[in-house]
Amino acid sequence: MYRPLGLIAVLTAAALCACSQKEAAKTDSAPVAQAGAAPASQASFDPTTRVAVIHAKDFSFDAPDSITAGWTTFHLLNDGPNLHHVQLVRLDSGKTAQDLGDAMKKPGPLPGWALFAGGPNAPSPGTESDATLNLAAGNYVMLCLVDIPGGVPHFTKGMVRPLKVTAAAGSTGTEPTSDVAISLADYKFDVQGTLGAGKHSIKVQNAGPQIHEIEVIRLAPGKTMKDLQAWMQKPEGPPPATAMGGIDAVLPGTTAYFTTDLTPGDYALLCFVPDAKDGKAHLEHGMVKQFKVS
Ligand SMILES: [Cu+2]
């Protein structure tokens, strides 16, 4: 296991956050705004539908404390104002979130007891994403690795929360059906099926050998990947793309599902996971797939 967390955070945030310096400034006054805002978000887990609802905001998760093992759909609502996601990490060997935090402060690979288990990838503020995962029983932690504003990962500001997955007494859910399959490999997205306009259920398989993620972005009208890359180098002004979710980093051999609703426009699939060998984001190794929806 490698140590991709910081870089994922930097790149994901730089590339996808709908926040600029303006947003960062706004964040300072967020507690005031939130004081008069609508009732608190409601997290839940319904063992019948096997849907877990998670709300993310600056800087906390509202989420169920426990779910049962099996296929579960994680529905993430980003209440903003910044970009957030849910990276699930399974903690084996009795390790805790505190142990993980300590391990992440040290250089070098993450210990083998910390297993990347996916999660709903980042939707732009005010939007939603989902991920359907088949989780084994165990102790997990939910993290937000986004580090805007200020370059400090959100998990260090409170976006870290334990999730207990208990052995299922009843239903372990059903594996979703899909109309599009995307295989993740070093370093490409192999799409089977058609990413046309409309709703899709997408099956994601990590064919390895490294961990990978998938994030769907929609380019703003008239913007190109070159604009996005330039903006990533120097994030000034509004981002030239919006974030539409996907599946957070998963181990090789993992199958997960997400849904998306595509409208005409220019899109890209991206993997920001830093490479095991040189630390560069996988997208710099070519793990970018652009497509057009007409
Ligand atoms: Cu966050």
PDB file of C-alpha atoms and ligand atoms in Angstrom:
ATOM      1  CA  MET A   1       0.000   0.000   0.000  1.00  0.00           C
ATOM      2  CA  TYR A   2       1.332   3.364  -0.930  1.00  0.00           C
ATOM      3  CA  ARG A   3       0.909   6.772   0.414  1.00  0.00           C
ATOM      4  CA  PRO A   4      -1.265   8.560  -2.081  1.00  0.00           C
ATOM      5  CA  LEU A   5      -3.418  10.509   0.279  1.00  0.00           C
ATOM      6  CA  GLY A   6      -1.824  13.910   0.312  1.00  0.00           C
ATOM      7  CA  LEU A   7      -1.363  14.067  -3.397  1.00  0.00           C
ATOM      8  CA  ILE A   8      -4.842  12.837  -4.165  1.00  0.00           C
ATOM      9  CA  ALA A   9      -6.099  15.591  -1.961  1.00  0.00           C
ATOM     10  CA  VAL A  10      -4.047  18.269  -3.633  1.00  0.00           C
ATOM     11  CA  LEU A  11      -4.841  17.203  -7.148  1.00  0.00           C
ATOM     12  CA  THR A  12      -8.467  16.384  -6.659  1.00  0.00           C
ATOM     13  CA  ALA A  13      -9.078  19.627  -4.932  1.00  0.00           C
ATOM     14  CA  ALA A  14      -7.123  21.649  -7.440  1.00  0.00           C
ATOM     15  CA  ALA A  15      -8.761  20.038 -10.389  1.00  0.00           C
ATOM     16  CA  LEU A  16     -12.287  19.705  -9.254  1.00  0.00           C
ATOM     17  CA  CYS A  17     -13.171  22.004  -6.445  1.00  0.00           C
ATOM     18  CA  ALA A  18     -15.665  24.587  -7.469  1.00  0.00           C
ATOM     19  CA  CYS A  19     -14.047  26.814  -4.939  1.00  0.00           C
ATOM     20  CA  SER A  20     -11.580  29.545  -5.632  1.00  0.00           C
ATOM     21  CA  GLN A  21     -10.030  32.117  -3.356  1.00  0.00           C
ATOM     22  CA  LYS A  22     -13.500  33.583  -3.260  1.00  0.00           C
ATOM     23  CA  GLU A  23     -14.850  30.333  -1.846  1.00  0.00           C
ATOM     24  CA  ALA A  24     -12.031  30.153   0.625  1.00  0.00           C
ATOM     25  CA  ALA A  25     -12.950  33.586   1.864  1.00  0.00           C
ATOM     26  CA  LYS A  26     -16.589  32.588   2.055  1.00  0.00           C
ATOM     27  CA  THR A  27     -15.668  29.589   4.176  1.00  0.00           C
ATOM     28  CA  ASP A  28     -14.462  31.886   6.911  1.00  0.00           C
ATOM     29  CA  SER A  29     -17.995  33.118   7.396  1.00  0.00           C
ATOM     30  CA  ALA A  30     -19.584  29.698   6.940  1.00  0.00           C
ATOM     31  CA  PRO A  31     -20.388  29.109  10.625  1.00  0.00           C
ATOM     32  CA  VAL A  32     -22.466  32.289  10.636  1.00  0.00           C
ATOM     33  CA  ALA A  33     -24.312  31.280   7.493  1.00  0.00           C
ATOM     34  CA  GLN A  34     -24.902  27.775   8.791  1.00  0.00           C
ATOM     35  CA  ALA A  35     -26.351  29.045  12.051  1.00  0.00           C
ATOM     36  CA  GLY A  36     -29.413  30.278  10.226  1.00  0.00           C
ATOM     37  CA  ALA A  37     -29.529  27.527   7.656  1.00  0.00           C
ATOM     38  CA  ALA A  38     -32.075  24.773   7.168  1.00  0.00           C
ATOM     39  CA  PRO A  39     -32.417  21.911   9.677  1.00  0.00           C
ATOM     40  CA  ALA A  40     -29.445  19.607  10.061  1.00  0.00           C
ATOM     41  CA  SER A  41     -28.903  17.028   7.392  1.00  0.00           C
ATOM     42  CA  GLN A  42     -30.041  13.539   8.195  1.00  0.00           C
ATOM     43  CA  ALA A  43     -27.838  10.539   7.882  1.00  0.00           C
ATOM     44  CA  SER A  44     -29.379   7.101   7.731  1.00  0.00           C
ATOM     45  CA  PHE A  45     -28.951   3.463   6.876  1.00  0.00           C
ATOM     46  CA  ASP A  46     -31.977   1.504   5.739  1.00  0.00           C
ATOM     47  CA  PRO A  47     -31.300  -2.235   6.092  1.00  0.00           C
ATOM     48  CA  THR A  48     -34.179  -3.014   3.747  1.00  0.00           C
ATOM     49  CA  THR A  49     -33.114  -0.897   0.788  1.00  0.00           C
ATOM     50  CA  ARG A  50     -29.463  -1.064   1.904  1.00  0.00           C
ATOM     51  CA  VAL A  51     -28.994   2.638   1.235  1.00  0.00           C
ATOM     52  CA  ALA A  52     -26.719   4.695   3.486  1.00  0.00           C
ATOM     53  CA  VAL A  53     -27.187   8.457   3.305  1.00  0.00           C
ATOM     54  CA  ILE A  54     -24.177  10.631   4.117  1.00  0.00           C
ATOM     55  CA  HIS A  55     -24.034  14.405   4.213  1.00  0.00           C
ATOM     56  CA  ALA A  56     -20.720  16.235   3.919  1.00  0.00           C
ATOM     57  CA  LYS A  57     -20.049  19.839   4.791  1.00  0.00           C
ATOM     58  CA  ASP A  58     -17.172  22.032   5.969  1.00  0.00           C
ATOM     59  CA  PHE A  59     -15.795  20.100   7.838  1.00  0.00           C
ATOM     60  CA  SER A  60     -17.711  17.098   9.018  1.00  0.00           C
ATOM     61  CA  PHE A  61     -19.620  14.042   7.907  1.00  0.00           C
ATOM     62  CA  ASP A  62     -23.120  13.285   9.041  1.00  0.00           C
ATOM     63  CA  ALA A  63     -23.266   9.516   8.569  1.00  0.00           C
ATOM     64  CA  PRO A  64     -24.610   6.350  10.150  1.00  0.00           C
ATOM     65  CA  ASP A  65     -22.370   4.815  12.813  1.00  0.00           C
ATOM     66  CA  SER A  66     -22.852   1.309  11.519  1.00  0.00           C
ATOM     67  CA  ILE A  67     -24.235  -0.676   8.607  1.00  0.00           C
ATOM     68  CA  THR A  68     -24.402  -4.389   7.883  1.00  0.00           C
ATOM     69  CA  ALA A  69     -22.087  -6.254   5.515  1.00  0.00           C
ATOM     70  CA  GLY A  70     -23.022  -6.755   1.877  1.00  0.00           C
ATOM     71  CA  TRP A  71     -23.944  -4.601  -1.078  1.00  0.00           C
ATOM     72  CA  THR A  72     -24.718  -1.088   0.108  1.00  0.00           C
ATOM     73  CA  THR A  73     -25.416   2.085  -1.839  1.00  0.00           C
ATOM     74  CA  PHE A  74     -23.698   5.102  -0.317  1.00  0.00           C
ATOM     75  CA  HIS A  75     -25.542   8.247  -1.267  1.00  0.00           C
ATOM     76  CA  LEU A  76     -23.412  11.342  -0.687  1.00  0.00           C
ATOM     77  CA  LEU A  77     -24.909  14.813  -0.555  1.00  0.00           C
ATOM     78  CA  ASN A  78     -22.328  17.569  -0.650  1.00  0.00           C
ATOM     79  CA  ASP A  79     -23.831  20.380   1.388  1.00  0.00           C
ATOM     80  CA  GLY A  80     -20.742  22.451   0.567  1.00  0.00           C
ATOM     81  CA  PRO A  81     -19.499  25.077   0.330  1.00  0.00           C
ATOM     82  CA  ASN A  82     -16.343  23.187  -0.651  1.00  0.00           C
ATOM     83  CA  LEU A  83     -15.678  19.971  -2.524  1.00  0.00           C
ATOM     84  CA  HIS A  84     -15.959  16.807  -0.419  1.00  0.00           C
ATOM     85  CA  HIS A  85     -15.939  13.075  -0.932  1.00  0.00           C
ATOM     86  CA  VAL A  86     -15.952   9.868   1.111  1.00  0.00           C
ATOM     87  CA  GLN A  87     -12.906   7.641   0.987  1.00  0.00           C
ATOM     88  CA  LEU A  88     -13.551   4.449   2.951  1.00  0.00           C
ATOM     89  CA  VAL A  89     -10.524   2.729   4.422  1.00  0.00           C
ATOM     90  CA  ARG A  90     -10.841  -0.593   6.216  1.00  0.00           C
ATOM     91  CA  LEU A  91      -8.725  -0.815   9.341  1.00  0.00           C
ATOM     92  CA  ASP A  92      -7.640  -4.344  10.143  1.00  0.00           C
ATOM     93  CA  SER A  93      -5.647  -5.710  13.102  1.00  0.00           C
ATOM     94  CA  GLY A  94      -7.650  -3.681  15.609  1.00  0.00           C
ATOM     95  CA  LYS A  95      -6.234  -0.393  14.353  1.00  0.00           C
ATOM     96  CA  THR A  96      -8.123   2.850  14.884  1.00  0.00           C
ATOM     97  CA  ALA A  97      -8.651   6.102  13.026  1.00  0.00           C
ATOM     98  CA  GLN A  98      -6.044   7.577  15.342  1.00  0.00           C
ATOM     99  CA  ASP A  99      -3.554   4.906  14.249  1.00  0.00           C
ATOM    100  CA  LEU A 100      -4.322   5.725  10.626  1.00  0.00           C
ATOM    101  CA  GLY A 101      -3.868   9.433  11.267  1.00  0.00           C
ATOM    102  CA  ASP A 102      -0.508   8.733  12.881  1.00  0.00           C
ATOM    103  CA  ALA A 103       0.553   6.459  10.006  1.00  0.00           C
ATOM    104  CA  MET A 104      -0.398   9.093   7.444  1.00  0.00           C
ATOM    105  CA  LYS A 105       1.896  11.628   9.065  1.00  0.00           C
ATOM    106  CA  LYS A 106       4.910   9.415   8.390  1.00  0.00           C
ATOM    107  CA  PRO A 107       6.650   9.180   5.028  1.00  0.00           C
ATOM    108  CA  GLY A 108       6.591   5.940   3.094  1.00  0.00           C
ATOM    109  CA  PRO A 109       3.903   3.428   2.268  1.00  0.00           C
ATOM    110  CA  LEU A 110       0.785   3.073   4.364  1.00  0.00           C
ATOM    111  CA  PRO A 111       0.752  -0.060   6.518  1.00  0.00           C
ATOM    112  CA  GLY A 112      -0.931  -3.205   5.247  1.00  0.00           C
ATOM    113  CA  TRP A 113      -3.756  -2.939   7.785  1.00  0.00           C
ATOM    114  CA  ALA A 114      -5.140   0.125   5.957  1.00  0.00           C
ATOM    115  CA  LEU A 115      -7.133  -1.060   2.938  1.00  0.00           C
ATOM    116  CA  PHE A 116      -8.671   1.318   0.415  1.00  0.00           C
ATOM    117  CA  ALA A 117     -12.304   0.328   0.017  1.00  0.00           C
ATOM    118  CA  GLY A 118     -13.751   2.959  -2.339  1.00  0.00           C
ATOM    119  CA  GLY A 119     -16.637   5.292  -1.634  1.00  0.00           C
ATOM    120  CA  PRO A 120     -18.663   7.923  -3.464  1.00  0.00           C
ATOM    121  CA  ASN A 121     -16.225  10.240  -5.211  1.00  0.00           C
ATOM    122  CA  ALA A 122     -16.552  14.000  -5.174  1.00  0.00           C
ATOM    123  CA  PRO A 123     -19.667  15.756  -6.411  1.00  0.00           C
ATOM    124  CA  SER A 124     -19.452  19.544  -6.804  1.00  0.00           C
ATOM    125  CA  PRO A 125     -20.915  21.539  -3.905  1.00  0.00           C
ATOM    126  CA  GLY A 126     -24.703  21.343  -3.814  1.00  0.00           C
ATOM    127  CA  THR A 127     -24.825  18.103  -5.783  1.00  0.00           C
ATOM    128  CA  GLU A 128     -24.856  14.363  -5.065  1.00  0.00           C
ATOM    129  CA  SER A 129     -23.054  11.189  -5.975  1.00  0.00           C
ATOM    130  CA  ASP A 130     -23.402   7.522  -5.141  1.00  0.00           C
ATOM    131  CA  ALA A 131     -21.346   4.367  -4.917  1.00  0.00           C
ATOM    132  CA  THR A 132     -22.546   0.812  -4.401  1.00  0.00           C
ATOM    133  CA  LEU A 133     -19.963  -1.311  -2.639  1.00  0.00           C
ATOM    134  CA  ASN A 134     -19.856  -4.844  -1.295  1.00  0.00           C
ATOM    135  CA  LEU A 135     -18.241  -4.351   2.085  1.00  0.00           C
ATOM    136  CA  ALA A 136     -17.020  -7.113   4.373  1.00  0.00           C
ATOM    137  CA  ALA A 137     -17.599  -6.819   8.092  1.00  0.00           C
ATOM    138  CA  GLY A 138     -14.941  -4.818   9.847  1.00  0.00           C
ATOM    139  CA  ASN A 139     -13.917  -1.440  11.162  1.00  0.00           C
ATOM    140  CA  TYR A 140     -13.793   1.303   8.572  1.00  0.00           C
ATOM    141  CA  VAL A 141     -13.039   4.974   8.596  1.00  0.00           C
ATOM    142  CA  MET A 142     -14.484   7.605   6.292  1.00  0.00           C
ATOM    143  CA  LEU A 143     -12.059  10.305   5.188  1.00  0.00           C
ATOM    144  CA  CYS A 144     -12.238  13.447   3.111  1.00  0.00           C
ATOM    145  CA  LEU A 145      -8.875  13.992   1.441  1.00  0.00           C
ATOM    146  CA  VAL A 146      -9.784  17.279  -0.225  1.00  0.00           C
ATOM    147  CA  ASP A 147      -7.494  20.062   0.998  1.00  0.00           C
ATOM    148  CA  ILE A 148      -9.090  23.311  -0.172  1.00  0.00           C
ATOM    149  CA  PRO A 149      -9.182  25.860   1.304  1.00  0.00           C
ATOM    150  CA  GLY A 150      -5.732  26.341   2.678  1.00  0.00           C
ATOM    151  CA  GLY A 151      -3.966  23.181   1.552  1.00  0.00           C
ATOM    152  CA  VAL A 152      -4.946  21.291   4.700  1.00  0.00           C
ATOM    153  CA  PRO A 153      -6.705  17.958   4.121  1.00  0.00           C
ATOM    154  CA  HIS A 154     -10.256  18.023   5.422  1.00  0.00           C
ATOM    155  CA  PHE A 155      -9.754  14.858   7.477  1.00  0.00           C
ATOM    156  CA  THR A 156      -7.430  16.846   9.708  1.00  0.00           C
ATOM    157  CA  LYS A 157     -10.222  19.387  10.222  1.00  0.00           C
ATOM    158  CA  GLY A 158     -12.784  16.870  11.367  1.00  0.00           C
ATOM    159  CA  MET A 159     -13.768  14.987   8.217  1.00  0.00           C
ATOM    160  CA  VAL A 160     -12.846  11.619   9.647  1.00  0.00           C
ATOM    161  CA  ARG A 161     -15.515   9.323  11.032  1.00  0.00           C
ATOM    162  CA  PRO A 162     -15.579   5.648  11.981  1.00  0.00           C
ATOM    163  CA  LEU A 163     -18.033   3.314  10.281  1.00  0.00           C
ATOM    164  CA  LYS A 164     -18.638  -0.126  11.698  1.00  0.00           C
ATOM    165  CA  VAL A 165     -19.700  -2.812   9.258  1.00  0.00           C
ATOM    166  CA  THR A 166     -21.285  -5.642  11.200  1.00  0.00           C
ATOM    167  CA  ALA A 167     -21.935  -9.166   9.997  1.00  0.00           C
ATOM    168  CA  ALA A 168     -25.259  -9.265   8.186  1.00  0.00           C
ATOM    169  CA  ALA A 169     -27.973 -11.141  10.033  1.00  0.00           C
ATOM    170  CA  GLY A 170     -30.391 -10.900   7.112  1.00  0.00           C
ATOM    171  CA  SER A 171     -30.059  -9.664   3.565  1.00  0.00           C
ATOM    172  CA  THR A 172     -26.638  -8.930   2.163  1.00  0.00           C
ATOM    173  CA  GLY A 173     -28.163  -7.009  -0.710  1.00  0.00           C
ATOM    174  CA  THR A 174     -27.958  -7.568  -4.405  1.00  0.00           C
ATOM    175  CA  GLU A 175     -25.205  -6.742  -6.841  1.00  0.00           C
ATOM    176  CA  PRO A 176     -26.516  -3.981  -9.129  1.00  0.00           C
ATOM    177  CA  THR A 177     -27.033  -4.443 -12.829  1.00  0.00           C
ATOM    178  CA  SER A 178     -25.201  -2.130 -15.221  1.00  0.00           C
ATOM    179  CA  ASP A 179     -25.324  -0.891 -18.787  1.00  0.00           C
ATOM    180  CA  VAL A 180     -21.706   0.300 -18.960  1.00  0.00           C
ATOM    181  CA  ALA A 181     -18.572  -1.370 -17.564  1.00  0.00           C
ATOM    182  CA  ILE A 182     -15.300   0.451 -16.968  1.00  0.00           C
ATOM    183  CA  SER A 183     -12.107  -1.391 -16.191  1.00  0.00           C
ATOM    184  CA  LEU A 184      -9.304   0.482 -14.403  1.00  0.00           C
ATOM    185  CA  ALA A 185      -5.735  -0.476 -15.218  1.00  0.00           C
ATOM    186  CA  ASP A 186      -2.213   0.944 -15.237  1.00  0.00           C
ATOM    187  CA  TYR A 187      -2.883   3.446 -16.827  1.00  0.00           C
ATOM    188  CA  LYS A 188      -6.155   3.495 -18.649  1.00  0.00           C
ATOM    189  CA  PHE A 189      -9.921   3.358 -18.513  1.00  0.00           C
ATOM    190  CA  ASP A 190     -11.372   0.644 -20.695  1.00  0.00           C
ATOM    191  CA  VAL A 191     -15.024   1.465 -21.357  1.00  0.00           C
ATOM    192  CA  GLN A 192     -17.437  -1.227 -22.533  1.00  0.00           C
ATOM    193  CA  GLY A 193     -20.836   0.098 -23.526  1.00  0.00           C
ATOM    194  CA  THR A 194     -21.898   3.581 -24.516  1.00  0.00           C
ATOM    195  CA  LEU A 195     -21.680   6.672 -22.350  1.00  0.00           C
ATOM    196  CA  GLY A 196     -24.516   8.477 -24.126  1.00  0.00           C
ATOM    197  CA  ALA A 197     -27.020  11.018 -22.871  1.00  0.00           C
ATOM    198  CA  GLY A 198     -29.189   9.829 -20.008  1.00  0.00           C
ATOM    199  CA  LYS A 199     -28.872   7.778 -16.845  1.00  0.00           C
ATOM    200  CA  HIS A 200     -26.354   4.994 -16.486  1.00  0.00           C
ATOM    201  CA  SER A 201     -25.441   2.345 -13.969  1.00  0.00           C
ATOM    202  CA  ILE A 202     -21.708   1.866 -14.320  1.00  0.00           C
ATOM    203  CA  LYS A 203     -19.760  -1.172 -13.191  1.00  0.00           C
ATOM    204  CA  VAL A 204     -16.185  -0.333 -12.196  1.00  0.00           C
ATOM    205  CA  GLN A 205     -13.542  -3.011 -11.871  1.00  0.00           C
ATOM    206  CA  ASN A 206      -9.996  -2.399 -10.745  1.00  0.00           C
ATOM    207  CA  ALA A 207      -7.882  -4.718 -12.866  1.00  0.00           C
ATOM    208  CA  GLY A 208      -4.760  -3.442 -11.048  1.00  0.00           C
ATOM    209  CA  PRO A 209      -1.979  -3.864 -10.289  1.00  0.00           C
ATOM    210  CA  GLN A 210      -2.169  -0.507  -8.462  1.00  0.00           C
ATOM    211  CA  ILE A 211      -5.028   1.116  -6.601  1.00  0.00           C
ATOM    212  CA  HIS A 212      -7.149   3.352  -8.825  1.00  0.00           C
ATOM    213  CA  GLU A 213     -10.128   5.670  -8.653  1.00  0.00           C
ATOM    214  CA  ILE A 214     -12.547   7.084 -11.165  1.00  0.00           C
ATOM    215  CA  GLU A 215     -13.846  10.639 -11.103  1.00  0.00           C
ATOM    216  CA  VAL A 216     -16.179  11.927 -13.799  1.00  0.00           C
ATOM    217  CA  ILE A 217     -15.784  15.565 -14.713  1.00  0.00           C
ATOM    218  CA  ARG A 218     -17.798  17.669 -17.120  1.00  0.00           C
ATOM    219  CA  LEU A 219     -15.881  20.442 -18.838  1.00  0.00           C
ATOM    220  CA  ALA A 220     -17.477  23.877 -18.829  1.00  0.00           C
ATOM    221  CA  PRO A 221     -18.690  24.960 -22.274  1.00  0.00           C
ATOM    222  CA  GLY A 222     -15.758  25.864 -24.500  1.00  0.00           C
ATOM    223  CA  LYS A 223     -13.178  24.544 -22.036  1.00  0.00           C
ATOM    224  CA  THR A 224     -10.698  21.780 -22.773  1.00  0.00           C
ATOM    225  CA  MET A 225      -8.530  19.363 -20.807  1.00  0.00           C
ATOM    226  CA  LYS A 226      -5.677  21.750 -21.571  1.00  0.00           C
ATOM    227  CA  ASP A 227      -7.582  24.477 -19.729  1.00  0.00           C
ATOM    228  CA  LEU A 228      -8.147  22.086 -16.841  1.00  0.00           C
ATOM    229  CA  GLN A 229      -4.471  21.133 -16.726  1.00  0.00           C
ATOM    230  CA  ALA A 230      -3.435  24.799 -16.811  1.00  0.00           C
ATOM    231  CA  TRP A 231      -5.900  25.565 -14.053  1.00  0.00           C
ATOM    232  CA  MET A 232      -4.554  22.663 -11.996  1.00  0.00           C
ATOM    233  CA  GLN A 233      -1.106  24.203 -12.230  1.00  0.00           C
ATOM    234  CA  LYS A 234      -2.422  27.603 -11.202  1.00  0.00           C
ATOM    235  CA  PRO A 235      -5.936  27.505  -9.763  1.00  0.00           C
ATOM    236  CA  GLU A 236      -7.154  31.023 -10.323  1.00  0.00           C
ATOM    237  CA  GLY A 237     -10.683  31.962 -11.243  1.00  0.00           C
ATOM    238  CA  PRO A 238     -13.554  29.544 -11.662  1.00  0.00           C
ATOM    239  CA  PRO A 239     -12.600  25.925 -12.396  1.00  0.00           C
ATOM    240  CA  PRO A 240     -13.149  24.920 -16.020  1.00  0.00           C
ATOM    241  CA  ALA A 241     -14.941  21.725 -14.963  1.00  0.00           C
ATOM    242  CA  THR A 242     -17.520  20.418 -12.520  1.00  0.00           C
ATOM    243  CA  ALA A 243     -17.168  17.247 -10.466  1.00  0.00           C
ATOM    244  CA  MET A 244     -19.753  14.495 -10.925  1.00  0.00           C
ATOM    245  CA  GLY A 245     -18.593  11.738  -8.608  1.00  0.00           C
ATOM    246  CA  GLY A 246     -17.429   8.227  -9.338  1.00  0.00           C
ATOM    247  CA  ILE A 247     -15.662   5.641  -7.178  1.00  0.00           C
ATOM    248  CA  ASP A 248     -12.890   6.525  -4.756  1.00  0.00           C
ATOM    249  CA  ALA A 249      -9.656   4.577  -4.609  1.00  0.00           C
ATOM    250  CA  VAL A 250     -10.124   0.809  -4.476  1.00  0.00           C
ATOM    251  CA  LEU A 251      -7.795  -2.151  -4.229  1.00  0.00           C
ATOM    252  CA  PRO A 252      -7.116  -4.318  -7.271  1.00  0.00           C
ATOM    253  CA  GLY A 253      -9.774  -6.965  -7.729  1.00  0.00           C
ATOM    254  CA  THR A 254     -12.573  -4.733  -6.448  1.00  0.00           C
ATOM    255  CA  THR A 255     -15.898  -4.310  -8.239  1.00  0.00           C
ATOM    256  CA  ALA A 256     -18.074  -1.283  -7.446  1.00  0.00           C
ATOM    257  CA  TYR A 257     -20.953   0.575  -9.091  1.00  0.00           C
ATOM    258  CA  PHE A 258     -22.065   4.164  -9.460  1.00  0.00           C
ATOM    259  CA  THR A 259     -24.805   5.935 -11.327  1.00  0.00           C
ATOM    260  CA  THR A 260     -24.574   9.050 -13.398  1.00  0.00           C
ATOM    261  CA  ASP A 261     -26.881  11.165 -15.520  1.00  0.00           C
ATOM    262  CA  LEU A 262     -25.172  12.583 -18.603  1.00  0.00           C
ATOM    263  CA  THR A 263     -26.332  15.587 -20.563  1.00  0.00           C
ATOM    264  CA  PRO A 264     -24.722  16.734 -23.813  1.00  0.00           C
ATOM    265  CA  GLY A 265     -21.230  18.077 -23.285  1.00  0.00           C
ATOM    266  CA  ASP A 266     -17.572  17.213 -22.987  1.00  0.00           C
ATOM    267  CA  TYR A 267     -16.493  14.863 -20.214  1.00  0.00           C
ATOM    268  CA  ALA A 268     -13.442  13.100 -18.901  1.00  0.00           C
ATOM    269  CA  LEU A 269     -12.717  10.148 -16.629  1.00  0.00           C
ATOM    270  CA  LEU A 270      -9.740  10.836 -14.373  1.00  0.00           C
ATOM    271  CA  CYS A 271      -7.584   8.969 -11.857  1.00  0.00           C
ATOM    272  CA  PHE A 272      -5.621  11.172  -9.463  1.00  0.00           C
ATOM    273  CA  VAL A 273      -4.022   8.362  -7.466  1.00  0.00           C
ATOM    274  CA  PRO A 274      -0.262   8.962  -7.264  1.00  0.00           C
ATOM    275  CA  ASP A 275       1.835   6.357  -8.951  1.00  0.00           C
ATOM    276  CA  ALA A 276       3.540   3.745  -6.812  1.00  0.00           C
ATOM    277  CA  LYS A 277       6.841   4.284  -8.612  1.00  0.00           C
ATOM    278  CA  ASP A 278       7.198   7.994  -9.275  1.00  0.00           C
ATOM    279  CA  GLY A 279       4.424   9.617  -7.258  1.00  0.00           C
ATOM    280  CA  LYS A 280       2.941  11.357 -10.296  1.00  0.00           C
ATOM    281  CA  ALA A 281      -0.829  11.263 -10.587  1.00  0.00           C
ATOM    282  CA  HIS A 282      -2.025   8.410 -12.771  1.00  0.00           C
ATOM    283  CA  LEU A 283      -3.637  10.932 -15.085  1.00  0.00           C
ATOM    284  CA  GLU A 284      -0.141  12.165 -15.908  1.00  0.00           C
ATOM    285  CA  HIS A 285       0.628   8.608 -16.958  1.00  0.00           C
ATOM    286  CA  GLY A 286      -2.265   8.756 -19.365  1.00  0.00           C
ATOM    287  CA  MET A 287      -5.122   7.675 -17.124  1.00  0.00           C
ATOM    288  CA  VAL A 288      -7.499  10.190 -18.677  1.00  0.00           C
ATOM    289  CA  LYS A 289     -10.339   9.306 -21.006  1.00  0.00           C
ATOM    290  CA  GLN A 290     -12.249  12.067 -22.685  1.00  0.00           C
ATOM    291  CA  PHE A 291     -15.644  11.538 -24.240  1.00  0.00           C
ATOM    292  CA  LYS A 292     -18.373  13.608 -25.768  1.00  0.00           C
ATOM    293  CA  VAL A 293     -22.083  13.258 -25.135  1.00  0.00           C
ATOM    294  CA  SER A 294     -24.273  14.579 -27.918  1.00  0.00           C
TER     295      SER A 294
HETATM  296 CU    CU B   1     -14.023  17.687   2.516  1.00  0.00          CU
END
